[in-house]
Coordinates of C-alpha atoms in Angstrom, one line a residue:
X1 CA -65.1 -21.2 -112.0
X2 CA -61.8 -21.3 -112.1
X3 CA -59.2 -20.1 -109.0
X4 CA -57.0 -17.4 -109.6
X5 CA -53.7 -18.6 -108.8
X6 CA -51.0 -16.5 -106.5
X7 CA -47.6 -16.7 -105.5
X8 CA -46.2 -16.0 -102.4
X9 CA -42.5 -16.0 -102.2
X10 CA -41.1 -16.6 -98.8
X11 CA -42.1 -19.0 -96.5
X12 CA -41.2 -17.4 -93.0
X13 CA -44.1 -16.3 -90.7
X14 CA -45.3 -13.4 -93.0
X15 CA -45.7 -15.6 -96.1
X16 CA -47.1 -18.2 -94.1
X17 CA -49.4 -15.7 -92.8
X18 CA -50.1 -15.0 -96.6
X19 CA -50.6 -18.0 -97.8
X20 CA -53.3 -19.2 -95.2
X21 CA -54.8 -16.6 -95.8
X22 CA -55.2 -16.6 -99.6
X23 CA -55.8 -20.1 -99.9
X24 CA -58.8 -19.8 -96.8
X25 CA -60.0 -17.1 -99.5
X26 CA -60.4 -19.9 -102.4
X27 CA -57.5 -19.0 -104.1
X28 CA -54.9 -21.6 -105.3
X29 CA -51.6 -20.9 -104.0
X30 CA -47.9 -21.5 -104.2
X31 CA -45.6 -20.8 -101.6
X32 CA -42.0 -20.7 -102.6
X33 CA -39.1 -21.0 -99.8
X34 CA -35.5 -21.4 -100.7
X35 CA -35.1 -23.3 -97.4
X36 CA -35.9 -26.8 -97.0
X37 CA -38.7 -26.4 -94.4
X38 CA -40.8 -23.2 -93.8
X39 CA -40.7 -21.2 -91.2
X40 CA -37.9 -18.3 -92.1
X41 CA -35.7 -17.1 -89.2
X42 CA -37.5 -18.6 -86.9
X43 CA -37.9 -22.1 -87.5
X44 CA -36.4 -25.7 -86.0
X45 CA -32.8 -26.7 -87.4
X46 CA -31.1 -29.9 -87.0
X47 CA -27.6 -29.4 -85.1
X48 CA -26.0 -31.9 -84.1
X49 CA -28.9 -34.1 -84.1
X50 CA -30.8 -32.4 -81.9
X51 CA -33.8 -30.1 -83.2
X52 CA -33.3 -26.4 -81.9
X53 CA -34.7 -23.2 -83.1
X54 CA -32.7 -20.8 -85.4
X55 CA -33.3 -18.2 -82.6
X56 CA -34.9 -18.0 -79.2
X57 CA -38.1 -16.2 -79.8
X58 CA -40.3 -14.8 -77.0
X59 CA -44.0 -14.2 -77.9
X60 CA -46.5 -12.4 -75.8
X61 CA -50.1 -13.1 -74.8
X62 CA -50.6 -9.1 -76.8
X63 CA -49.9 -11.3 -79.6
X64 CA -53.6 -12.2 -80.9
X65 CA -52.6 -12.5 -85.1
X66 CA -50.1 -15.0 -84.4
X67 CA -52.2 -17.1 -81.4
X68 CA -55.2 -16.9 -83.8
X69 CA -52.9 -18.4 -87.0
X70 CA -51.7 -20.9 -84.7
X71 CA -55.1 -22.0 -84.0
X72 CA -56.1 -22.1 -87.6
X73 CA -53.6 -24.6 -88.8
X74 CA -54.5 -27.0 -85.9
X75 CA -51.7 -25.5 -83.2
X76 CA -53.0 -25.3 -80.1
X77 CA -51.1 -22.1 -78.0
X78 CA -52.5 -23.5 -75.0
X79 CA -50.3 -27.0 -75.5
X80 CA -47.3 -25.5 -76.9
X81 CA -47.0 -22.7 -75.1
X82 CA -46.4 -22.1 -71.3
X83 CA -47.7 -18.6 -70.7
X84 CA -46.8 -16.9 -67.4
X85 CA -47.8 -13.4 -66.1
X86 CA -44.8 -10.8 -66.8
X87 CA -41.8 -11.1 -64.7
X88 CA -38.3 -9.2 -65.2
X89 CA -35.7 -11.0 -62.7
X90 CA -32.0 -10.7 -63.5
X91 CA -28.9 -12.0 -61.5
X92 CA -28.5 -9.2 -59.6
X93 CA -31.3 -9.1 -57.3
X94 CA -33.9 -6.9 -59.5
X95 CA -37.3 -8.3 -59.5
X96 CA -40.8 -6.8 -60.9
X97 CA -43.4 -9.7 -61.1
X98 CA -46.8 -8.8 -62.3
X99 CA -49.9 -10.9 -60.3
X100 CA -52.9 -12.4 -62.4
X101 CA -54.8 -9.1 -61.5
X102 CA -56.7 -6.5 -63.4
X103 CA -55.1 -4.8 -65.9
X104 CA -54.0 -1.8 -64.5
X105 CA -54.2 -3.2 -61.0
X106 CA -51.0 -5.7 -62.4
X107 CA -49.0 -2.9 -63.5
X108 CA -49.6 -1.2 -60.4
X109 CA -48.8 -3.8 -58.2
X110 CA -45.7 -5.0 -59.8
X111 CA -44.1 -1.2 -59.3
X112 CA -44.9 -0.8 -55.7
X113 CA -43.4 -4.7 -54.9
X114 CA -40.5 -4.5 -57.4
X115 CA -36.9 -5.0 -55.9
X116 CA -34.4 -3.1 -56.2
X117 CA -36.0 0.4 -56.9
X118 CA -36.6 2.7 -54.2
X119 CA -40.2 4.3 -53.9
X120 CA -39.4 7.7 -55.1
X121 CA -38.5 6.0 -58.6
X122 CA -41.5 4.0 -58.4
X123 CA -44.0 6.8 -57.8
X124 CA -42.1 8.8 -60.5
X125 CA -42.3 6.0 -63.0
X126 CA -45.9 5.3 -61.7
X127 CA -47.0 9.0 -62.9
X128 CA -44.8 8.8 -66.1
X129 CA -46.4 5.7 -67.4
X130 CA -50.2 7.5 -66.7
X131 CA -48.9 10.3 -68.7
X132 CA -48.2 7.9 -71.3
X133 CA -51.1 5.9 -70.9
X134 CA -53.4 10.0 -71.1
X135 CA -51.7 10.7 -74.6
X136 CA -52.2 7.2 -76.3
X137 CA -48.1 6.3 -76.1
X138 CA -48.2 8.6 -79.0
X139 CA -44.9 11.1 -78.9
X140 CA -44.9 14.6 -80.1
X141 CA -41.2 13.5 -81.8
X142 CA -39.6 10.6 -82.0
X143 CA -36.0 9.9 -80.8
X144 CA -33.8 7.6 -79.4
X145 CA -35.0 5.7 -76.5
X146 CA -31.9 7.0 -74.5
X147 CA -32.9 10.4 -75.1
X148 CA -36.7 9.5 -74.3
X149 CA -36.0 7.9 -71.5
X150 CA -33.5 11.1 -70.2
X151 CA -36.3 13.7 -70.9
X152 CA -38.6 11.6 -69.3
X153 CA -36.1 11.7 -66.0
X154 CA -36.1 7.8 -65.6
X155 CA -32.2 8.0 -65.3
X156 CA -32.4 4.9 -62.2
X157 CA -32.7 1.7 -61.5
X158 CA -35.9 1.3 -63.7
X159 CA -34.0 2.4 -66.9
X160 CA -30.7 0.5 -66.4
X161 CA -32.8 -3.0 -65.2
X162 CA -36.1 -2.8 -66.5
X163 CA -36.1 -0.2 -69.6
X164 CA -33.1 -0.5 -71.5
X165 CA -33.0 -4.7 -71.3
X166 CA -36.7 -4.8 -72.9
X167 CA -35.6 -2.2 -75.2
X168 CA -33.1 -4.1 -76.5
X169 CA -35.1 -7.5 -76.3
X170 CA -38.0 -5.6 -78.2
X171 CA -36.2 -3.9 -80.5
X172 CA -33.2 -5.8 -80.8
X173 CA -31.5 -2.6 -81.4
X174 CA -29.8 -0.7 -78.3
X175 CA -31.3 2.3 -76.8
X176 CA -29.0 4.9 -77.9
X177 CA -30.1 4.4 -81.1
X178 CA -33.6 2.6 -81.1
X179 CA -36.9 4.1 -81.6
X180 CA -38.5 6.1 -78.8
X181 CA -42.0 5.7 -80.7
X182 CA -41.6 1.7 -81.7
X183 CA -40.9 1.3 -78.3
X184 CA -44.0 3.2 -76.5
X185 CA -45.8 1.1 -78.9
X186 CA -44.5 -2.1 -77.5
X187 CA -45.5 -0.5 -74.2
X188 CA -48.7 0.3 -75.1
X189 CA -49.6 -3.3 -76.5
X190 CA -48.2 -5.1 -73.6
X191 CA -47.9 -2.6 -69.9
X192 CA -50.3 -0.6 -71.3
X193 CA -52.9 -2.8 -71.9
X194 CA -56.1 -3.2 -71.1
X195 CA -56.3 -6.6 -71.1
X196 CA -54.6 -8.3 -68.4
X197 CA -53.2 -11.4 -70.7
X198 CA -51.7 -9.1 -73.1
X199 CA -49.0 -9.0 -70.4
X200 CA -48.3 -12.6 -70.5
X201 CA -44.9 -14.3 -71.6
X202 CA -45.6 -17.2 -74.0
X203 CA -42.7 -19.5 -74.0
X204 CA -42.3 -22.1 -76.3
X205 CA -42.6 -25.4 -75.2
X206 CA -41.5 -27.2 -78.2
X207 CA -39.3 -25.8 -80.6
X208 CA -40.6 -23.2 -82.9
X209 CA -41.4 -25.8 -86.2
X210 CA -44.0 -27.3 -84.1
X211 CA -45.0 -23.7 -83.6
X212 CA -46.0 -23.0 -86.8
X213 CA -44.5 -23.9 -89.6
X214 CA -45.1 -27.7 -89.8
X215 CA -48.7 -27.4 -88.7
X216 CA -48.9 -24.8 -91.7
X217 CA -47.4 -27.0 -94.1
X218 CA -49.4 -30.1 -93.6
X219 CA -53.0 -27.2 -93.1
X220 CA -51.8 -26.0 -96.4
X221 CA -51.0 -29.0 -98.4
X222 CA -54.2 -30.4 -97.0
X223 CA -56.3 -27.3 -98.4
X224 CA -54.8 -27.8 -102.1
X225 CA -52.3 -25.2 -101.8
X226 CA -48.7 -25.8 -103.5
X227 CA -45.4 -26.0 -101.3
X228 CA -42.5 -25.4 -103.4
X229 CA -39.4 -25.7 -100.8
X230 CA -35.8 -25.5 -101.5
X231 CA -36.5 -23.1 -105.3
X232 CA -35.2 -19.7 -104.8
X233 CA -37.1 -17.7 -107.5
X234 CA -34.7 -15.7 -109.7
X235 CA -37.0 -13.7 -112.1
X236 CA -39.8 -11.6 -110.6
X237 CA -41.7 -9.2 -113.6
X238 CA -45.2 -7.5 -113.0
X239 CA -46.9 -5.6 -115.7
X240 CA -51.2 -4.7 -114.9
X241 CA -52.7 -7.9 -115.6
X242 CA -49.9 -10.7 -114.7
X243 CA -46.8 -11.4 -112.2
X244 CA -44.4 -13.7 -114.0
X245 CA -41.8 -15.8 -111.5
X246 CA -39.1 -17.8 -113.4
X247 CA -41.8 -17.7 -116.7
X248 CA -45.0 -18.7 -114.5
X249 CA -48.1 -16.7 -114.5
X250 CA -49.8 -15.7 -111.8
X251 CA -52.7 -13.1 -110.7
X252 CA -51.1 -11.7 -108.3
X253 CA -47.9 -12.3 -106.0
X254 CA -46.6 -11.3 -102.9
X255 CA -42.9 -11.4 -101.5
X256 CA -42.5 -12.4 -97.7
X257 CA -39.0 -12.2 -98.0
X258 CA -36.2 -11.1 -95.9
X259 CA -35.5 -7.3 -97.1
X260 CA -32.1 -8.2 -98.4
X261 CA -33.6 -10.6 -100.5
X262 CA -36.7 -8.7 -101.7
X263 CA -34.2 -6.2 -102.9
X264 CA -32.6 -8.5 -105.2
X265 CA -36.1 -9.8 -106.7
X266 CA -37.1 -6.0 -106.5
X267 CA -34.4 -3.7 -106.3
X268 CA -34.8 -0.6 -104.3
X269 CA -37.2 -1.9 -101.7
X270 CA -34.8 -2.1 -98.7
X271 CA -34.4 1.8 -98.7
X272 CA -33.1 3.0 -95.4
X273 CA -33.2 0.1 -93.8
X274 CA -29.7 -1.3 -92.0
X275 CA -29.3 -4.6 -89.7
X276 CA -28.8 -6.0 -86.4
X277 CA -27.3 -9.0 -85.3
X278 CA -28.1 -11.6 -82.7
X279 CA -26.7 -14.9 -81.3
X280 CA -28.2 -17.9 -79.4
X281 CA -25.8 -19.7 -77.2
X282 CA -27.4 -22.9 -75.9
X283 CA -25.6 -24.6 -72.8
X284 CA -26.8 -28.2 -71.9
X285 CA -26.0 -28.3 -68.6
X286 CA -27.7 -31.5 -66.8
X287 CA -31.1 -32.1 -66.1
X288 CA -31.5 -30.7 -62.7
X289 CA -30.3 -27.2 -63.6
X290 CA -33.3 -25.2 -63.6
X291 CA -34.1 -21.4 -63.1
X292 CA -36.2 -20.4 -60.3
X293 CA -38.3 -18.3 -63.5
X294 CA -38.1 -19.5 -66.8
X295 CA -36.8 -15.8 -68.4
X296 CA -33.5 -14.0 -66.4
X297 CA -32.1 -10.7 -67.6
X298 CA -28.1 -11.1 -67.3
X299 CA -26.3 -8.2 -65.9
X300 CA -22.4 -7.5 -65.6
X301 CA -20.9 -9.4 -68.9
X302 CA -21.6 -10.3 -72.4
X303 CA -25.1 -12.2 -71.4
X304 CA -28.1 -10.2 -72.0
X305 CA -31.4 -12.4 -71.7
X306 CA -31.4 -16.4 -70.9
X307 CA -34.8 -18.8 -71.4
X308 CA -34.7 -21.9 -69.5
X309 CA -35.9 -24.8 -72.1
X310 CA -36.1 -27.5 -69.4
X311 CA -34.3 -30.4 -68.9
X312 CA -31.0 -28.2 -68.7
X313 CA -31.0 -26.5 -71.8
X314 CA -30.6 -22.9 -71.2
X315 CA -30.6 -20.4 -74.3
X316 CA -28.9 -17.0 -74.0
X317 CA -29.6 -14.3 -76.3
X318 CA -27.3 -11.7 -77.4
X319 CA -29.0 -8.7 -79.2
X320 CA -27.5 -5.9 -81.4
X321 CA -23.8 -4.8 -81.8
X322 CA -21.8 -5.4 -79.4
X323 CA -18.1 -6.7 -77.8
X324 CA -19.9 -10.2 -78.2
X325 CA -19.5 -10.3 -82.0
X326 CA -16.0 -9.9 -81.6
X327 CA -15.8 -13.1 -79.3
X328 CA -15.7 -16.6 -81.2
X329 CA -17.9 -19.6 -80.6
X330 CA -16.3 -21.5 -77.8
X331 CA -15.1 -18.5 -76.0
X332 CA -18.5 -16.8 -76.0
X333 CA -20.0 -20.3 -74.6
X334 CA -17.4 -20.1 -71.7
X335 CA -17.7 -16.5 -71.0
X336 CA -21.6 -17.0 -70.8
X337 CA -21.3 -19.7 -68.6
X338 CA -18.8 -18.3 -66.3
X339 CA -21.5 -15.6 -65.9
X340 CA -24.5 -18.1 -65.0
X341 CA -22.2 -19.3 -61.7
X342 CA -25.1 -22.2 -61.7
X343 CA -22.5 -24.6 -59.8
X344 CA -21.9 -26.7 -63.0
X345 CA -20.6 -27.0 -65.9
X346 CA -22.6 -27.3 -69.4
X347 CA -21.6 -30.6 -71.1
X348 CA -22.4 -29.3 -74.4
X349 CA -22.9 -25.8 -76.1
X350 CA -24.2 -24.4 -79.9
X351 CA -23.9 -21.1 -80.7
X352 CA -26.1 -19.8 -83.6
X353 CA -25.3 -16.2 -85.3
X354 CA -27.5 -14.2 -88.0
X355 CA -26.0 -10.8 -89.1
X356 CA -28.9 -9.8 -90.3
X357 CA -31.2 -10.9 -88.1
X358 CA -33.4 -7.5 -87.7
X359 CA -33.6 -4.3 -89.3
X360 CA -32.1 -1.5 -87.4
X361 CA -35.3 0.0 -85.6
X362 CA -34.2 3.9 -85.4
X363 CA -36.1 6.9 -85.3
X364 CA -38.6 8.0 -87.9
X365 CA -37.5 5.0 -90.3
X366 CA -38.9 4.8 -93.1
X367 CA -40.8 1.2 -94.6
X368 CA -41.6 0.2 -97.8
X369 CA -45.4 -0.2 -99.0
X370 CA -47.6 -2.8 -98.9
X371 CA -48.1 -2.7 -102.5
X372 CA -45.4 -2.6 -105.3
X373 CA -47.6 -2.3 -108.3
X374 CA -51.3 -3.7 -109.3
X375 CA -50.8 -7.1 -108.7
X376 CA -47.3 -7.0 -106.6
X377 CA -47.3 -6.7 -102.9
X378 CA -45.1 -7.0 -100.2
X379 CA -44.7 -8.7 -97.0
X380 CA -42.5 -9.0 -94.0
X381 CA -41.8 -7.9 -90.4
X382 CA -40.1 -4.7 -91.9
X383 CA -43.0 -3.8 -93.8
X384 CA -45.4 -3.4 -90.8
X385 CA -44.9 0.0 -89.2
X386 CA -46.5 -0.2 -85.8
X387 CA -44.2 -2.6 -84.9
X388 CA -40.4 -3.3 -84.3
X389 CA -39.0 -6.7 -86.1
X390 CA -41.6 -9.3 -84.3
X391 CA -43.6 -12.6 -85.1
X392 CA -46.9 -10.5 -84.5
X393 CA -45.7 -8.1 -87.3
X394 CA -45.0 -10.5 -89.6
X395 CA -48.0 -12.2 -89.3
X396 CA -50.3 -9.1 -89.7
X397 CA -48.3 -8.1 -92.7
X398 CA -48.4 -11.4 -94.2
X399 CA -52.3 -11.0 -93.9
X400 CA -52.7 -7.2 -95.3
X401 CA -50.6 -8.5 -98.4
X402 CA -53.2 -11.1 -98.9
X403 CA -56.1 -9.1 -98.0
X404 CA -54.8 -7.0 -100.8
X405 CA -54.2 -9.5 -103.3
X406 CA -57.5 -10.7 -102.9
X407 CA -58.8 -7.6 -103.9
X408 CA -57.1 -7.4 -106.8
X409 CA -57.9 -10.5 -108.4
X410 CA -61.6 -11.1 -106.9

């Protein structure tokens, strides 16, 4: 018996997603990329001779699609990354630190020992969370999570230090205009979970090819599946019984693409989606500079969230518009670095910008569907609707497309 063959086209996290998937399933599969390596916006790149990621990427133990892909293609999450229970620091004396305890003993605990919040806050952010936690984190409207977080009276310390930082992390889209909704279901998957490791911060140890995307490509290649790197496909044309890309035939195909591009291949599918930027500023400072916790909100300047990479490499991340975009390169470095008052100076610095790095996540947003036509579908961060622009999404969306090819074809 013959395999059917399918394309995916896109090799970020949802098409790689895809891809395993299908070609677990028996099917013999392509996998286009216009880039060089897979991987998508978040990948390794080769600057300056040194391999850093495209974009600091957090992931959390509440992420069990991307953990279990990982382990599939040979990655070990265990080795790669160092997971520690949840702690929000920044550099101006606010501190919540969640112990190894029973979910929702952590949670609990964290509140009543957090610094910086006085205890009339806490209990009142203690009972709000319940609330939540009584109704599913499912909201009778959505809105913006500055007008959430106002109705909900968490006007204090909590919203400027704790609230509005993950928000922005999370969403990668400022409260004023982010999603209440996506964000009560970040909450809900992480806080508000049952499971204690959910909670966890998993920070890469390595950068983010050795992640995923190079175990992928060798699990793939090794499983008969076709890697077809650096071919942007032109021509995309679906009728009920073929998908034609550039004149090939295939069952069925799926487009992991970013939505700008999928729009091209496809027009109309980006709909009402618009974009938000981000930046990575890496400073090598030498390799005694260390953070007392790996992750440090940055209050007071352009610096929003900073991961300590060991050995002196620190990575600041700058999410959705701001004065920041308006700053160039080397200015933005020094800026950053005057904030970090670490005592030294970094004796080298890379900063990496993507325009489009997320969709906008606003209230009630509309996504595209999973499926374009019979044998078409459609993959992608954006295209997962529980979620805000994340790893986990992508994955699970690169999965449902292939889940739904395979029914199609099989």
């Amino acid at each position: 018996m013959n395999r059917p063959r399918l394309a995916v086209i896109g090799g970020g996290w949802a098409g790689i997603a895809a891809a395993v998937e299908l070609t677990a399933s028996g099917a013999a599969v392509t996998l286009f990329e216009a880039g060089r390596v897979l991987g998508g916006r978040a990948r390794q790149a080769e600057i300056a001779g040194r391999r850093l990621d495209n974009g600091q990427h957090i992931l959390l133990g509440a992420y069990r699609e991307t953990l279990a892909l990982m382990r599939r293609v040979g990655a070990d999450p265990e080795r790669l990354l160092a997971r520690h229970p949840l702690c929000v620091v920044d550099n101006a004396g606010f501190r919540l630190a969640l112990l190894r305890l029973p979910a929702p003993l952590n949670l609990a605990w964290g509140l009543l020992t957090a610094r910086g919040v006085g205890w009339r806050e806490k209990l009142h952010t203690a009972r709000w969370l319940h609330s939540l936690k009584r109704q599913g984190f499912r909201l009778t409207n959505d809105s913006s999570v500055a007008d959430w977080l106002d109705a909900a009276g968490q006007s204090g310390s909590l919203r400027r230090r704790l609230w509005q930082p993950l928000c922005l992390a999370a969403l990668n889209t400022p409260a004023e205009q982010a999603s209440a909704q996506l964000f009560a279901n970040v909450l809900r998957d992480s806080l508000g979970s049952r499971h204690r490791a959910d909670t966890d911060l998993l920070l890469p140890r390595h950068d983010l090819g050795r992640l995923l995307a190079e175990p992928a490509s060798a699990w793939l290649l090794a499983h008969g599946a076709m890697l077809r790197c650096r071919t942007r496909v032109r021509a995309l044309h679906a009728d009920a019984g073929t998908v034609a890309i550039d004149g090939e035939h295939y069952a069925a195909a799926i487009i992991a693409t970013a939505p700008q591009h999928a729009s091209r291949l496809w027009p109309g599918l980006a709909g009402e989606l618009d974009y938000q930027p981000l930046a990575t500023v890496y400073l090598q400072y030498p390799p005694g500079i260390r953070l007392p916790f790996p992750l440090q909100a940055m209050c007071g300047g352009h610096g929003q969230w900073l991961v300590d990479r060991g050995e002196g490499l620190l990575a600041c991340i700058l999410s959705g518009h701001g004065a920041w975009e308006q700053v160039d390169d080397a200015s933005l470095a020094q800026c950053l670095a005057a904030e970090l008052k670490l005592g030294a100076q970094p004796v080298w610095w890379q900063v990496i910008r993507e325009k489009r790095a997320t969709f906008s996540a606003r209230p009630n947003l509309q996504r595209p569907p999973a499926t374009l036509g019979q044998r078409l579908f459609l993959a992608g961060d954006y295209t997962w609707a529980d979620y805000p622009a994340t790893l986990e999404g992508a994955v699970r969306s690169g999965r449902r497309a292939a889940h739904l090819a395979l029914v199609a074809v099989f």
